[in-house]
mmCIF file with all atom_site columns, C-alpha atoms in Angstrom:
data_model
loop_
_atom_site.group_PDB
_atom_site.id
_atom_site.type_symbol
_atom_site.label_atom_id
_atom_site.label_alt_id
_atom_site.label_comp_id
_atom_site.label_asym_id
_atom_site.label_entity_id
_atom_site.label_seq_id
_atom_site.pdbx_PDB_ins_code
_atom_site.Cartn_x
_atom_site.Cartn_y
_atom_site.Cartn_z
_atom_site.occupancy
_atom_site.B_iso_or_equiv
_atom_site.pdbx_formal_charge
_atom_site.auth_seq_id
_atom_site.auth_comp_id
_atom_site.auth_asym_id
_atom_site.auth_atom_id
_atom_site.pdbx_PDB_model_num
ATOM 1  C CA . UNK A 1 1  ? -10.599 -18.925 -13.247 1.00 74.00 ? 1  UNK A CA 1
ATOM 2  C CA . UNK A 1 2  ? -7.160  -17.926 -14.028 1.00 78.00 ? 2  UNK A CA 1
ATOM 3  C CA . UNK A 1 3  ? -5.801  -14.226 -13.963 1.00 69.00 ? 3  UNK A CA 1
ATOM 4  C CA . UNK A 1 4  ? -2.617  -12.670 -15.194 1.00 73.00 ? 4  UNK A CA 1
ATOM 5  C CA . UNK A 1 5  ? -1.167  -9.113  -14.382 1.00 71.00 ? 5  UNK A CA 1
ATOM 6  C CA . UNK A 1 6  ? -0.391  -7.506  -17.302 1.00 66.00 ? 6  UNK A CA 1
ATOM 7  C CA . UNK A 1 7  ? 2.498   -4.749  -16.612 1.00 71.00 ? 7  UNK A CA 1
ATOM 8  C CA . UNK A 1 8  ? 2.405   -1.136  -17.617 1.00 81.00 ? 8  UNK A CA 1
ATOM 9  C CA . UNK A 1 9  ? 5.294   -0.191  -19.859 1.00 83.00 ? 9  UNK A CA 1
ATOM 10 C CA . UNK A 1 10 ? 6.587   3.288   -19.537 1.00 88.00 ? 10 UNK A CA 1
ATOM 11 C CA . UNK A 1 11 ? 7.267   3.537   -23.598 1.00 87.00 ? 11 UNK A CA 1
ATOM 12 C CA . UNK A 1 12 ? 3.676   3.322   -24.069 1.00 85.00 ? 12 UNK A CA 1
ATOM 13 C CA . UNK A 1 13 ? 3.049   6.321   -21.860 1.00 87.00 ? 13 UNK A CA 1
ATOM 14 C CA . UNK A 1 14 ? 6.200   8.279   -21.980 1.00 88.00 ? 14 UNK A CA 1
ATOM 15 C CA . UNK A 1 15 ? 4.482   11.505  -23.471 1.00 90.00 ? 15 UNK A CA 1
ATOM 16 C CA . UNK A 1 16 ? 1.847   11.758  -20.712 1.00 90.00 ? 16 UNK A CA 1
ATOM 17 C CA . UNK A 1 17 ? 1.930   14.094  -17.944 1.00 92.00 ? 17 UNK A CA 1
ATOM 18 C CA . UNK A 1 18 ? 2.237   11.682  -14.873 1.00 92.00 ? 18 UNK A CA 1
ATOM 19 C CA . UNK A 1 19 ? 5.354   10.106  -16.655 1.00 92.00 ? 19 UNK A CA 1
ATOM 20 C CA . UNK A 1 20 ? 6.995   13.549  -17.473 1.00 93.00 ? 20 UNK A CA 1
ATOM 21 C CA . UNK A 1 21 ? 6.491   15.058  -13.736 1.00 94.00 ? 21 UNK A CA 1
ATOM 22 C CA . UNK A 1 22 ? 7.510   11.759  -12.408 1.00 93.00 ? 22 UNK A CA 1
ATOM 23 C CA . UNK A 1 23 ? 10.662  11.853  -14.232 1.00 93.00 ? 23 UNK A CA 1
ATOM 24 C CA . UNK A 1 24 ? 11.321  15.240  -13.359 1.00 94.00 ? 24 UNK A CA 1
ATOM 25 C CA . UNK A 1 25 ? 10.699  14.637  -9.589  1.00 94.00 ? 25 UNK A CA 1
ATOM 26 C CA . UNK A 1 26 ? 12.684  10.949  -9.466  1.00 91.00 ? 26 UNK A CA 1
ATOM 27 C CA . UNK A 1 27 ? 14.999  12.348  -11.964 1.00 94.00 ? 27 UNK A CA 1
ATOM 28 C CA . UNK A 1 28 ? 14.987  8.970   -13.760 1.00 92.00 ? 28 UNK A CA 1
ATOM 29 C CA . UNK A 1 29 ? 12.201  6.359   -15.341 1.00 92.00 ? 29 UNK A CA 1
ATOM 30 C CA . UNK A 1 30 ? 9.439   4.933   -13.255 1.00 90.00 ? 30 UNK A CA 1
ATOM 31 C CA . UNK A 1 31 ? 8.115   1.399   -13.406 1.00 91.00 ? 31 UNK A CA 1
ATOM 32 C CA . UNK A 1 32 ? 4.745   -0.217  -13.552 1.00 89.00 ? 32 UNK A CA 1
ATOM 33 C CA . UNK A 1 33 ? 4.436   -0.492  -9.760  1.00 90.00 ? 33 UNK A CA 1
ATOM 34 C CA . UNK A 1 34 ? 4.503   3.436   -9.490  1.00 91.00 ? 34 UNK A CA 1
ATOM 35 C CA . UNK A 1 35 ? 2.110   3.880   -12.095 1.00 92.00 ? 35 UNK A CA 1
ATOM 36 C CA . UNK A 1 36 ? -0.257  1.056   -10.674 1.00 90.00 ? 36 UNK A CA 1
ATOM 37 C CA . UNK A 1 37 ? 0.255   2.143   -7.188  1.00 92.00 ? 37 UNK A CA 1
ATOM 38 C CA . UNK A 1 38 ? -0.549  5.968   -8.162  1.00 93.00 ? 38 UNK A CA 1
ATOM 39 C CA . UNK A 1 39 ? -3.879  4.714   -9.959  1.00 94.00 ? 39 UNK A CA 1
ATOM 40 C CA . UNK A 1 40 ? -4.761  2.924   -6.872  1.00 94.00 ? 40 UNK A CA 1
ATOM 41 C CA . UNK A 1 41 ? -4.285  6.000   -4.602  1.00 96.00 ? 41 UNK A CA 1
ATOM 42 C CA . UNK A 1 42 ? -6.357  8.235   -7.067  1.00 96.00 ? 42 UNK A CA 1
ATOM 43 C CA . UNK A 1 43 ? -8.947  5.568   -7.058  1.00 95.00 ? 43 UNK A CA 1
ATOM 44 C CA . UNK A 1 44 ? -9.170  5.208   -3.282  1.00 96.00 ? 44 UNK A CA 1
ATOM 45 C CA . UNK A 1 45 ? -9.188  9.086   -3.056  1.00 97.00 ? 45 UNK A CA 1
ATOM 46 C CA . UNK A 1 46 ? -11.888 9.761   -5.433  1.00 96.00 ? 46 UNK A CA 1
ATOM 47 C CA . UNK A 1 47 ? -14.135 7.090   -3.326  1.00 96.00 ? 47 UNK A CA 1
ATOM 48 C CA . UNK A 1 48 ? -13.465 8.747   0.124   1.00 97.00 ? 48 UNK A CA 1
ATOM 49 C CA . UNK A 1 49 ? -14.369 12.284  -1.588  1.00 97.00 ? 49 UNK A CA 1
ATOM 50 C CA . UNK A 1 50 ? -17.676 10.658  -2.588  1.00 96.00 ? 50 UNK A CA 1
ATOM 51 C CA . UNK A 1 51 ? -18.227 8.665   0.416   1.00 96.00 ? 51 UNK A CA 1
ATOM 52 C CA . UNK A 1 52 ? -15.854 8.516   3.543   1.00 96.00 ? 52 UNK A CA 1
ATOM 53 C CA . UNK A 1 53 ? -16.380 5.291   4.670   1.00 96.00 ? 53 UNK A CA 1
ATOM 54 C CA . UNK A 1 54 ? -15.175 1.431   4.126   1.00 95.00 ? 54 UNK A CA 1
ATOM 55 C CA . UNK A 1 55 ? -18.645 0.447   2.947   1.00 96.00 ? 55 UNK A CA 1
ATOM 56 C CA . UNK A 1 56 ? -18.953 3.965   1.091   1.00 96.00 ? 56 UNK A CA 1
ATOM 57 C CA . UNK A 1 57 ? -15.867 3.305   -0.919  1.00 95.00 ? 57 UNK A CA 1
ATOM 58 C CA . UNK A 1 58 ? -16.643 0.113   -1.854  1.00 92.00 ? 58 UNK A CA 1
ATOM 59 C CA . UNK A 1 59 ? -19.784 1.035   -3.133  1.00 93.00 ? 59 UNK A CA 1
ATOM 60 C CA . UNK A 1 60 ? -18.490 3.863   -5.132  1.00 94.00 ? 60 UNK A CA 1
ATOM 61 C CA . UNK A 1 61 ? -15.607 1.826   -6.899  1.00 93.00 ? 61 UNK A CA 1
ATOM 62 C CA . UNK A 1 62 ? -18.349 -0.978  -7.663  1.00 91.00 ? 62 UNK A CA 1
ATOM 63 C CA . UNK A 1 63 ? -20.741 1.340   -9.314  1.00 92.00 ? 63 UNK A CA 1
ATOM 64 C CA . UNK A 1 64 ? -20.570 1.424   -13.085 1.00 90.00 ? 64 UNK A CA 1
ATOM 65 C CA . UNK A 1 65 ? -20.381 5.269   -13.183 1.00 93.00 ? 65 UNK A CA 1
ATOM 66 C CA . UNK A 1 66 ? -17.094 5.426   -11.262 1.00 95.00 ? 66 UNK A CA 1
ATOM 67 C CA . UNK A 1 67 ? -14.259 7.079   -13.137 1.00 96.00 ? 67 UNK A CA 1
ATOM 68 C CA . UNK A 1 68 ? -11.029 8.363   -11.623 1.00 96.00 ? 68 UNK A CA 1
ATOM 69 C CA . UNK A 1 69 ? -8.142  9.791   -13.571 1.00 94.00 ? 69 UNK A CA 1
ATOM 70 C CA . UNK A 1 70 ? -4.960  7.881   -12.985 1.00 91.00 ? 70 UNK A CA 1
ATOM 71 C CA . UNK A 1 71 ? -1.458  7.843   -14.738 1.00 90.00 ? 71 UNK A CA 1
ATOM 72 C CA . UNK A 1 72 ? -2.928  5.682   -17.441 1.00 79.00 ? 72 UNK A CA 1
ATOM 73 C CA . UNK A 1 73 ? -5.906  7.481   -18.297 1.00 87.00 ? 73 UNK A CA 1
ATOM 74 C CA . UNK A 1 74 ? -9.509  6.910   -16.478 1.00 92.00 ? 74 UNK A CA 1
ATOM 75 C CA . UNK A 1 75 ? -9.771  4.120   -13.855 1.00 94.00 ? 75 UNK A CA 1
ATOM 76 C CA . UNK A 1 76 ? -12.725 1.691   -13.946 1.00 94.00 ? 76 UNK A CA 1
ATOM 77 C CA . UNK A 1 77 ? -13.525 -1.381  -12.192 1.00 90.00 ? 77 UNK A CA 1
ATOM 78 C CA . UNK A 1 78 ? -16.022 -4.247  -13.187 1.00 87.00 ? 78 UNK A CA 1
ATOM 79 C CA . UNK A 1 79 ? -18.729 -5.557  -10.574 1.00 80.00 ? 79 UNK A CA 1
ATOM 80 C CA . UNK A 1 80 ? -15.658 -8.462  -9.738  1.00 83.00 ? 80 UNK A CA 1
ATOM 81 C CA . UNK A 1 81 ? -13.488 -5.865  -8.586  1.00 84.00 ? 81 UNK A CA 1
ATOM 82 C CA . UNK A 1 82 ? -11.346 -6.184  -11.428 1.00 84.00 ? 82 UNK A CA 1
ATOM 83 C CA . UNK A 1 83 ? -10.200 -3.316  -13.342 1.00 86.00 ? 83 UNK A CA 1
ATOM 84 C CA . UNK A 1 84 ? -11.705 -2.715  -16.743 1.00 86.00 ? 84 UNK A CA 1
#
């Protein structure tokens, strides 16, 4: 099985609140690593709020009903653990 990473591009999200606030804070453009790190952090926080344990977070993140609001919109995962 081959998997590839598809980078986020600021040009597609320039008008979002996340990008605008980030540009104000950092006084410059952000990159895909910033956006993906933010999404991962939001997902982890959402999981911890619902079930604050290692197994609880794993259970929440793998649930079909899991949704977190990230830089790119809704963050969801497939049962395989890959991002939807």
